[in-house]
PDB file of C-alpha atoms and ligand atoms in Angstrom:
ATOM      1  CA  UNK A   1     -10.842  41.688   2.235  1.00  0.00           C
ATOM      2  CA  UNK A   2      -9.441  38.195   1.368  1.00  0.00           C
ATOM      3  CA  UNK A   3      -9.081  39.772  -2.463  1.00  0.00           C
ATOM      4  CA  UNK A   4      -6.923  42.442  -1.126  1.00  0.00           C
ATOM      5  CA  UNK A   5      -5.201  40.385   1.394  1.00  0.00           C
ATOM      6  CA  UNK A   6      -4.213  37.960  -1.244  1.00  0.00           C
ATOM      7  CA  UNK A   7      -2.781  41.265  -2.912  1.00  0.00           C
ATOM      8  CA  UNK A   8      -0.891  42.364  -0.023  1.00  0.00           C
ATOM      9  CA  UNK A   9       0.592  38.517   0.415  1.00  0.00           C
ATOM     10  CA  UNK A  10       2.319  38.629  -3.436  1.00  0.00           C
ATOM     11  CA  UNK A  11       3.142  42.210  -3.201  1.00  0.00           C
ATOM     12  CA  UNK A  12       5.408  41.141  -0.090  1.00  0.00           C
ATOM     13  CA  UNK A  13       6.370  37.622  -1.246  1.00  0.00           C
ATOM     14  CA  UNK A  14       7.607  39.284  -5.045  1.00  0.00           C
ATOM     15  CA  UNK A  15       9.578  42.313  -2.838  1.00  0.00           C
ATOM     16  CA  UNK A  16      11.413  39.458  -0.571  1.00  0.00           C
ATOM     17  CA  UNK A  17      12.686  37.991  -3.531  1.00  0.00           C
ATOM     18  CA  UNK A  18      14.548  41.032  -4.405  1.00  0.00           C
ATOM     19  CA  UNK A  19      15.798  41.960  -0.929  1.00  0.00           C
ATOM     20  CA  UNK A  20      19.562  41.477  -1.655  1.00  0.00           C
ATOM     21  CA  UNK A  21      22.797  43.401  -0.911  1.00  0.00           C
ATOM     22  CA  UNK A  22      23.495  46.268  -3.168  1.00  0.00           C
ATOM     23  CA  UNK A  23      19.759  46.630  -3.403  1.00  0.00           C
ATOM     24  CA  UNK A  24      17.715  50.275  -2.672  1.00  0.00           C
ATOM     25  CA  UNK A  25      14.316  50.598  -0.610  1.00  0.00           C
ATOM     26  CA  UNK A  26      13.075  52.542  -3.208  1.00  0.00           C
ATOM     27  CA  UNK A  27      14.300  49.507  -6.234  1.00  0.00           C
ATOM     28  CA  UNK A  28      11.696  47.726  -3.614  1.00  0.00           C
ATOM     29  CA  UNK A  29       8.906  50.079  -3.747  1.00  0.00           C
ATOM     30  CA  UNK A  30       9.164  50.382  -7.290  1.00  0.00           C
ATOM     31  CA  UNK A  31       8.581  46.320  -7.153  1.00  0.00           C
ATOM     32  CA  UNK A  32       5.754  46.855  -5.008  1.00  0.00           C
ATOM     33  CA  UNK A  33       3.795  49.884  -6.819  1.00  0.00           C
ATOM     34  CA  UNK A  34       4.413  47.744 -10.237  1.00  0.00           C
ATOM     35  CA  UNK A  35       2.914  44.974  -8.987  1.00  0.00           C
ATOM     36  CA  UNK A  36      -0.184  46.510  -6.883  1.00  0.00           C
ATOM     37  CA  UNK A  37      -0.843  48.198 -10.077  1.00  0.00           C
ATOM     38  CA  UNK A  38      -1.006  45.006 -12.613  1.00  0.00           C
ATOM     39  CA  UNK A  39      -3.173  43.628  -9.881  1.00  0.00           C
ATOM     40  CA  UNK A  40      -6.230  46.128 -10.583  1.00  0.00           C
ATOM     41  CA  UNK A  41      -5.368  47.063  -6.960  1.00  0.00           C
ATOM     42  CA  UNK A  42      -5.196  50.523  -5.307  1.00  0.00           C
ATOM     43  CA  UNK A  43      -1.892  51.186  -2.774  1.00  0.00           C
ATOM     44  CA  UNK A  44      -3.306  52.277   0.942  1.00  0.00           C
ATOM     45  CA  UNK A  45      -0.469  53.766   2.047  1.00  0.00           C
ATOM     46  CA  UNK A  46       0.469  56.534  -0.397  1.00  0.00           C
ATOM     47  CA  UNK A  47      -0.878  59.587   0.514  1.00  0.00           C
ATOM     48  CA  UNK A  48      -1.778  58.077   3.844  1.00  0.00           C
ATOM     49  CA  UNK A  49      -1.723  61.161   5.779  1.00  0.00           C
ATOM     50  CA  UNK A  50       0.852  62.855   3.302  1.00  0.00           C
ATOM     51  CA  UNK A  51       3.027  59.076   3.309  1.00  0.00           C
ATOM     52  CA  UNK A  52       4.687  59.043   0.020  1.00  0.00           C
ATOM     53  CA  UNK A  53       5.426  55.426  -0.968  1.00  0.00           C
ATOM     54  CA  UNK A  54       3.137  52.714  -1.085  1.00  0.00           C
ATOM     55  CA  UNK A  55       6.076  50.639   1.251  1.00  0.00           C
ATOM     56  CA  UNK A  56       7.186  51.451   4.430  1.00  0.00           C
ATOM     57  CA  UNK A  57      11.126  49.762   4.632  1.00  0.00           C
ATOM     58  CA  UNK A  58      12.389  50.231   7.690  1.00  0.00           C
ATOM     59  CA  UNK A  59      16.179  48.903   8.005  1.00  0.00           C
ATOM     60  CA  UNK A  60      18.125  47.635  11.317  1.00  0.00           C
ATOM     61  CA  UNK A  61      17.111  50.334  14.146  1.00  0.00           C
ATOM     62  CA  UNK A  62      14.504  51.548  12.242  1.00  0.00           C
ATOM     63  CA  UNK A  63      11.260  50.169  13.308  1.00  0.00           C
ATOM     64  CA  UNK A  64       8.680  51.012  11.499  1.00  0.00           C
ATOM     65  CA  UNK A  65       7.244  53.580   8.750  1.00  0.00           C
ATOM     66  CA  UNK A  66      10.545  53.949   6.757  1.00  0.00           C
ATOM     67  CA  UNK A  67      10.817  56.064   3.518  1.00  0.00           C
ATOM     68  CA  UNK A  68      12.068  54.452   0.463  1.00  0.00           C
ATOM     69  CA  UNK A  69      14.827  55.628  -0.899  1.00  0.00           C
ATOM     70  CA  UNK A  70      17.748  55.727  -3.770  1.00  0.00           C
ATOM     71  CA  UNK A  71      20.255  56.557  -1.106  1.00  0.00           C
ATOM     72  CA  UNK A  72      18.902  53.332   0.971  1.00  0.00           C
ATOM     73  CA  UNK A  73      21.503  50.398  -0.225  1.00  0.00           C
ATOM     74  CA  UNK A  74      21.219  47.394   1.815  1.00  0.00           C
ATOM     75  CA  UNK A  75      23.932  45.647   2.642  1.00  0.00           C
ATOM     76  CA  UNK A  76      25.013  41.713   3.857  1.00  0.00           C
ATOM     77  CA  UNK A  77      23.833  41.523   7.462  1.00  0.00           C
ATOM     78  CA  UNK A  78      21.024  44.219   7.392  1.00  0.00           C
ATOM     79  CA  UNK A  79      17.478  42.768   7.788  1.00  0.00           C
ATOM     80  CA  UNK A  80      14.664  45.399   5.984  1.00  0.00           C
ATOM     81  CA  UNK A  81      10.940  45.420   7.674  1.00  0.00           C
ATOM     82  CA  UNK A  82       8.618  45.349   4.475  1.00  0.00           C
ATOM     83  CA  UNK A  83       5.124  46.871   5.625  1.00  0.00           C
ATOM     84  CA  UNK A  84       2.415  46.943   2.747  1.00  0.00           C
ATOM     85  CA  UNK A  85      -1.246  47.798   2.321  1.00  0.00           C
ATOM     86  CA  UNK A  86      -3.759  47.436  -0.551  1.00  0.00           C
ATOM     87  CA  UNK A  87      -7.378  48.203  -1.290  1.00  0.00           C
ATOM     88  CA  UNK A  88      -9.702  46.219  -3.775  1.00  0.00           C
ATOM     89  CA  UNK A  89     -13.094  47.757  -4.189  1.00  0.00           C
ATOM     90  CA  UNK A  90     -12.499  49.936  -1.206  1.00  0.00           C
ATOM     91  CA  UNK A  91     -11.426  47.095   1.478  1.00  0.00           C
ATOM     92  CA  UNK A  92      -8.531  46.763   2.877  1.00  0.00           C
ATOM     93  CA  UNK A  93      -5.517  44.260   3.233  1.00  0.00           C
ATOM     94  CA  UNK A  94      -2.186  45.138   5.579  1.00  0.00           C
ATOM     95  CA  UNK A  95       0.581  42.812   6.223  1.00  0.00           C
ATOM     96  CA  UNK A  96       4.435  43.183   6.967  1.00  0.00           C
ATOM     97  CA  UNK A  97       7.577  40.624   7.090  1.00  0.00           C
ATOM     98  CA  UNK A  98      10.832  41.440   8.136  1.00  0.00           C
ATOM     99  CA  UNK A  99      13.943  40.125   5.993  1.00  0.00           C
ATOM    100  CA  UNK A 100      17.684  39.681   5.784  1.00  0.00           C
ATOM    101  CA  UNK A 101      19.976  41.047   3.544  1.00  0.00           C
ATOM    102  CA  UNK A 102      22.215  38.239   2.224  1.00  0.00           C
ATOM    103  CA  UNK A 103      23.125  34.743   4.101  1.00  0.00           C
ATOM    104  CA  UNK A 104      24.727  36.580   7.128  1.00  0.00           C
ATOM    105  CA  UNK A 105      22.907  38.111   9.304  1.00  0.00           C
ATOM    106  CA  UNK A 106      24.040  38.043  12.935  1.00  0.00           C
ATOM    107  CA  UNK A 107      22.578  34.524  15.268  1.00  0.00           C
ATOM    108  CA  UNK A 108      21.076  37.306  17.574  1.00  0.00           C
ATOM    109  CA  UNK A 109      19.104  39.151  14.975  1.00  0.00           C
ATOM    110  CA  UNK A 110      18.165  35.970  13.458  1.00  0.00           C
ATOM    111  CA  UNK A 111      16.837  34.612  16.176  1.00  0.00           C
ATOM    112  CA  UNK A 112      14.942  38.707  16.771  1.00  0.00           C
ATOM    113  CA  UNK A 113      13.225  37.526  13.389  1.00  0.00           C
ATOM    114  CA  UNK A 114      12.286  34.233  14.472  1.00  0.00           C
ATOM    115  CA  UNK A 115      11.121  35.457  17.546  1.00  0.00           C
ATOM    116  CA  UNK A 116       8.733  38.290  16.415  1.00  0.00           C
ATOM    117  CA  UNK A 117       7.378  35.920  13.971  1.00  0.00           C
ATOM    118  CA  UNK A 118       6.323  32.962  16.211  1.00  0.00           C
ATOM    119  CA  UNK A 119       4.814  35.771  18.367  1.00  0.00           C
ATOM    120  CA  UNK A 120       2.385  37.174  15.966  1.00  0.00           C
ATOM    121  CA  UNK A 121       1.833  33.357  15.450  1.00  0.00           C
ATOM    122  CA  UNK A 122       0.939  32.957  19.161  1.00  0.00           C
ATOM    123  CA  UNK A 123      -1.655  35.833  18.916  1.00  0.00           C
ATOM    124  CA  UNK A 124      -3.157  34.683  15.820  1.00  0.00           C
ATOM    125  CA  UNK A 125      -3.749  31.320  18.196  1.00  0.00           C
ATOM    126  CA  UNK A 126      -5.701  32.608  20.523  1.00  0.00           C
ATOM    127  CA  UNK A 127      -8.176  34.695  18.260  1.00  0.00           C
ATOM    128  CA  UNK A 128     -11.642  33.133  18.851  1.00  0.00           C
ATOM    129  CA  UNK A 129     -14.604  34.836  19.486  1.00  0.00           C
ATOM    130  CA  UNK A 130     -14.692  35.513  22.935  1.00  0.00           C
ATOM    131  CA  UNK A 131     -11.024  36.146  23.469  1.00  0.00           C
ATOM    132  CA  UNK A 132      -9.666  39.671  24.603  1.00  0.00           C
ATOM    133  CA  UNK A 133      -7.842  41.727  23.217  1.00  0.00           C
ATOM    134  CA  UNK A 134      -5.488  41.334  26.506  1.00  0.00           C
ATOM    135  CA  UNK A 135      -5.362  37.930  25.209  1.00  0.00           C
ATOM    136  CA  UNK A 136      -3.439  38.970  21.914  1.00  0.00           C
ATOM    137  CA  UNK A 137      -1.336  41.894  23.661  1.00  0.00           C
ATOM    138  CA  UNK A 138      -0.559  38.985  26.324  1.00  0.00           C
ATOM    139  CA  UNK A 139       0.050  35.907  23.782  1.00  0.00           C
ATOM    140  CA  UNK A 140       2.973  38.705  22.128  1.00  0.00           C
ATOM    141  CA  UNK A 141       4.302  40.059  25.021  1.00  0.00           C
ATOM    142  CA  UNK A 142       4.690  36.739  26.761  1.00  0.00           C
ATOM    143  CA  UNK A 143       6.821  34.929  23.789  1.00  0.00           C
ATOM    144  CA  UNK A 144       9.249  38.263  22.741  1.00  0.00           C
ATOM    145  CA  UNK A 145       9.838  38.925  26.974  1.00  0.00           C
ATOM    146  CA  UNK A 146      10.640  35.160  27.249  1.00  0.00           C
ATOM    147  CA  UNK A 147      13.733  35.897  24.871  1.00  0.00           C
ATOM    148  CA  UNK A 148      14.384  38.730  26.563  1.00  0.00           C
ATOM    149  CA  UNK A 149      13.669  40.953  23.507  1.00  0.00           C
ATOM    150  CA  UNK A 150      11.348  43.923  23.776  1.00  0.00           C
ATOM    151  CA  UNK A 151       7.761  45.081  23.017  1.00  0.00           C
ATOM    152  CA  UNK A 152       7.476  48.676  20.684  1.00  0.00           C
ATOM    153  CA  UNK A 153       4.656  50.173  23.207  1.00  0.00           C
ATOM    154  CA  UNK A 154       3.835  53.457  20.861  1.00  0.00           C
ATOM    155  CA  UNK A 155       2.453  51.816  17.713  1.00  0.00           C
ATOM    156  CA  UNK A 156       0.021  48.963  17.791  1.00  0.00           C
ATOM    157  CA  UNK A 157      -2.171  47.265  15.894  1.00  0.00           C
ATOM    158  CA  UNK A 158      -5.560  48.338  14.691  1.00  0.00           C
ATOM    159  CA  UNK A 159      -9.325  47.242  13.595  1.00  0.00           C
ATOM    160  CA  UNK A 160      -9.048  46.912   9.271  1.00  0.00           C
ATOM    161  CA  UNK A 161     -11.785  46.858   6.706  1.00  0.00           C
ATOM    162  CA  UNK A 162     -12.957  49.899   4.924  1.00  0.00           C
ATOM    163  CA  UNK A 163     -10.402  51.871   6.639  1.00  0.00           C
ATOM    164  CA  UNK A 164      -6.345  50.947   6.853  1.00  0.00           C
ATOM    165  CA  UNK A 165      -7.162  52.225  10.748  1.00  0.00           C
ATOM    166  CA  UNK A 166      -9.859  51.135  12.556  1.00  0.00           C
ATOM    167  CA  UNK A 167     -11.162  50.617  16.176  1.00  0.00           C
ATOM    168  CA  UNK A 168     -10.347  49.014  18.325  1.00  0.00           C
ATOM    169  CA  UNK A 169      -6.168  49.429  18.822  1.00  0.00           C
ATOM    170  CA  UNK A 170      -4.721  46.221  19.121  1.00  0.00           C
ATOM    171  CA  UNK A 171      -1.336  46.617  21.919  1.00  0.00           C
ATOM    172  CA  UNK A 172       1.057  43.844  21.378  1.00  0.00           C
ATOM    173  CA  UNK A 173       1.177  43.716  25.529  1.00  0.00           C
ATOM    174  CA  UNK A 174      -2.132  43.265  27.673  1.00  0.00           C
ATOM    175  CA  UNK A 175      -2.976  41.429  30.652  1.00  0.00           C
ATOM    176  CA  UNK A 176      -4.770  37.870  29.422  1.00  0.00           C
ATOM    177  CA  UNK A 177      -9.125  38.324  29.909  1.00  0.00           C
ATOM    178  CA  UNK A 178      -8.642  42.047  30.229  1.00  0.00           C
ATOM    179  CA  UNK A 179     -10.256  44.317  27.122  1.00  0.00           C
ATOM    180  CA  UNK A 180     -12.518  43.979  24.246  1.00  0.00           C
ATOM    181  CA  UNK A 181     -13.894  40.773  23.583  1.00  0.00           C
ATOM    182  CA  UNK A 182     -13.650  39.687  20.156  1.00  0.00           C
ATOM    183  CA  UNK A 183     -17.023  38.552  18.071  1.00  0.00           C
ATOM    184  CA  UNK A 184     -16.933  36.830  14.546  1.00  0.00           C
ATOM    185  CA  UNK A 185     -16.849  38.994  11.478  1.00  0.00           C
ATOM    186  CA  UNK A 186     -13.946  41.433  13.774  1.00  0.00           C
ATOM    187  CA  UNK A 187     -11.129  41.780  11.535  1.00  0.00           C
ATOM    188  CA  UNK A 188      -7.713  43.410  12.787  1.00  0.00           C
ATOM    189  CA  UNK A 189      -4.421  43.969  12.132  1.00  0.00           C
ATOM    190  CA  UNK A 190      -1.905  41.805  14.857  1.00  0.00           C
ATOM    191  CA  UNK A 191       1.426  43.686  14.098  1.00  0.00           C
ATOM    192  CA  UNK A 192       4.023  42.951  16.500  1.00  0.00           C
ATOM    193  CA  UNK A 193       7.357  45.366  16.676  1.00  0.00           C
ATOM    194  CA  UNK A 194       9.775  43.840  18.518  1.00  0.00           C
ATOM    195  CA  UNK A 195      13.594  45.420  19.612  1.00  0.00           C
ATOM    196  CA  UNK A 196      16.388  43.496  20.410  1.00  0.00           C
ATOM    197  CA  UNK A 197      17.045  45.746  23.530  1.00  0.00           C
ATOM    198  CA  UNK A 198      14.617  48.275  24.975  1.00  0.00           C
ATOM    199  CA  UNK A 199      11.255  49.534  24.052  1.00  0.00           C
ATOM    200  CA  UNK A 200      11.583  53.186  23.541  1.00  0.00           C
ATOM    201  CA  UNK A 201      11.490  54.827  20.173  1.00  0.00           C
ATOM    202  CA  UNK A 202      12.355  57.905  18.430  1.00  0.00           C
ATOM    203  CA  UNK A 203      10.772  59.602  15.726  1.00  0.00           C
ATOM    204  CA  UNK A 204      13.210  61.012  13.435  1.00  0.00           C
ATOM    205  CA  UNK A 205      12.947  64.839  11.652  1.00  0.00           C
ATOM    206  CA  UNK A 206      11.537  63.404   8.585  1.00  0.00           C
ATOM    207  CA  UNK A 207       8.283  63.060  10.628  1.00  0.00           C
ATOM    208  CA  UNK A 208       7.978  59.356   9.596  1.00  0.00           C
ATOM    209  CA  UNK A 209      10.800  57.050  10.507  1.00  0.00           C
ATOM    210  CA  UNK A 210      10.607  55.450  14.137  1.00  0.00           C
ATOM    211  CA  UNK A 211      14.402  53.794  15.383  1.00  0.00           C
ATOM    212  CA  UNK A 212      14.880  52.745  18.572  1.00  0.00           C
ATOM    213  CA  UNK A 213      16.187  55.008  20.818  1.00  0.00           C
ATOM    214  CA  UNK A 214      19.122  52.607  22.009  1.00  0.00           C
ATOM    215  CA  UNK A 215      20.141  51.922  18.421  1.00  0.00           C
ATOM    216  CA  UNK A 216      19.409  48.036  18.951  1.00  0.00           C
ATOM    217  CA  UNK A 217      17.818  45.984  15.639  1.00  0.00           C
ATOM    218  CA  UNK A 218      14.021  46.048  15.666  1.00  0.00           C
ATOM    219  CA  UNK A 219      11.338  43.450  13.743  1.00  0.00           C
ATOM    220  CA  UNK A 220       7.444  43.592  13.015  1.00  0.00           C
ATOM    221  CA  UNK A 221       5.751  41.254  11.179  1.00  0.00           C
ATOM    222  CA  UNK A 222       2.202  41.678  10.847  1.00  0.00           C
ATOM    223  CA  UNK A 223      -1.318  39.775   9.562  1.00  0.00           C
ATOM    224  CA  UNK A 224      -4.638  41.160   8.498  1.00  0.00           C
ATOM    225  CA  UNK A 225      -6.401  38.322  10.613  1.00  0.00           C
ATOM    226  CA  UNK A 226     -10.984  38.009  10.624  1.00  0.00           C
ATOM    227  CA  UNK A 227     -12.343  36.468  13.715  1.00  0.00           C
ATOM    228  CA  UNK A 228     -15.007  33.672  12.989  1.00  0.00           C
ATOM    229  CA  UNK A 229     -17.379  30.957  14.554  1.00  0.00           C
ATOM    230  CA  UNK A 230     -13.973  28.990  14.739  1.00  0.00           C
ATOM    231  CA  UNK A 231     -11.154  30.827  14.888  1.00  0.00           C
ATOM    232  CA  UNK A 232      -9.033  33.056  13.379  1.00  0.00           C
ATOM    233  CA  UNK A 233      -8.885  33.014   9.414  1.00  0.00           C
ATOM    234  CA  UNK A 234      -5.607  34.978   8.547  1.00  0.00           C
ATOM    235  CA  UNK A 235      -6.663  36.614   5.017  1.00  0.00           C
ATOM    236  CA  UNK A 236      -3.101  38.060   4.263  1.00  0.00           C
ATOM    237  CA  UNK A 237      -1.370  34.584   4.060  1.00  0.00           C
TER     238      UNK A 237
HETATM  239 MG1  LIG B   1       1.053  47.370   8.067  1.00  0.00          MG
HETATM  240 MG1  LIG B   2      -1.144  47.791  10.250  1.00  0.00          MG
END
């Protein structure tokens, strides 16, 4: 899981350096299948359930599970959510980062990024075995609600390893010592989506694309993360 998580981490660190204005989704995911490819990996999200890309880009509103496209063009100010999965000798790595377009991007949505970020960072923290999974949803909920962002409630994270989804889900909200307790040799997927104004989303007609139903930005960042004796070991870093 580390090998594919280490695939997973370049795919999405050789995509960010092409995120620039005047740039398509699907110049991106043509980055992306190249490179999954030259790594004697397999892509875990095409033909995931009829997906078609092995990216999800999800721009602005859109929160997660966004189609590349030609027609996509993003522009100064946009920020693109990069979700990306691999599989190396049938285990799995899934990770996603959130990006701006260009040097401008609005203070609010910066700070959106920087929030969702530190969040997933704040789970991560408290992944021990022995911990709940109220712990995690708590440790994100409690960082994006002190910045008066929101939590997506309708897509959460998710048990990884031979399978992209596993048991258990993983909320990004929970009450701290309620749910599962974690033991070592867990591994899950912590995947905060965060919207600058209220929770609700909308799935649009091309049966993939969640926005927010208020139009506001939205962010996920996410980490493949294995629970051992001492803590969490994040194997998509
Ligand atoms: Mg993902
Ligand atoms: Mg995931």
């Amino acid at each position: 899981m580390r090998r594919a998580g280490r695939v997973v981490r370049e795919t999405l660190e050789l995509v960010r350096s092409h995120v620039k204005p005047g740039v398509t989704t699907l110049d991106l995911e043509k980055v992306a299948e190249a490179h999954i490819a030259s790594m004697g990996a397999k892509p875990a999200f095409k033909g995931y359930h009829g997906f078609p890309c092995v990216l999800c880009t999800s721009v602005n509103s859109e929160v997660v599970h966004g189609i590349p496209s030609q027609k996509r063009v993003l522009k100064e100010g946009d920020i693109v959510s990069v979700d990306c999965g691999a599989i190396v000798e049938g285990y799995f790595g899934d990770a996603a980062i959130t990006v701006p377009v260009g040097e401008k991007i609005h203070p609010d949505t910066a700070r959106l990024l920087k929030v969702t970020e530190a969040s997933l960072h704040a789970a991560i923290a408290v992944v021990r075995p022995g911990a709940t999974l109220g712990d995690v949803g708590a440790a994100v909920q409690g960082v994006v609600e002190a910045e008066g962002f929101s939590v997506v409630r309708d897509f959460v994270g998710h048990g990884i390893g031979t399978h992209m989804h596993e048991d258990p889900q993983v909320p990004n909200y929970g009450e701290a010592g309620r749910g599962m307790k974690l033991k070592a040799g867990m591994v899950i997927a912590i995947e905060p989506m965060v919207n600058a104004g209220k929770p609700e989303v909308v799935v649009l007609g091309d049966g993939w694309t969640a926005v927010t139903a208020d139009g506001s930005m939205s962010a996920h960042f996410e980490h493949s993360v294995a629970v051992t004796a001492t803590g969490a070991k994040i194997l998509t870093e």
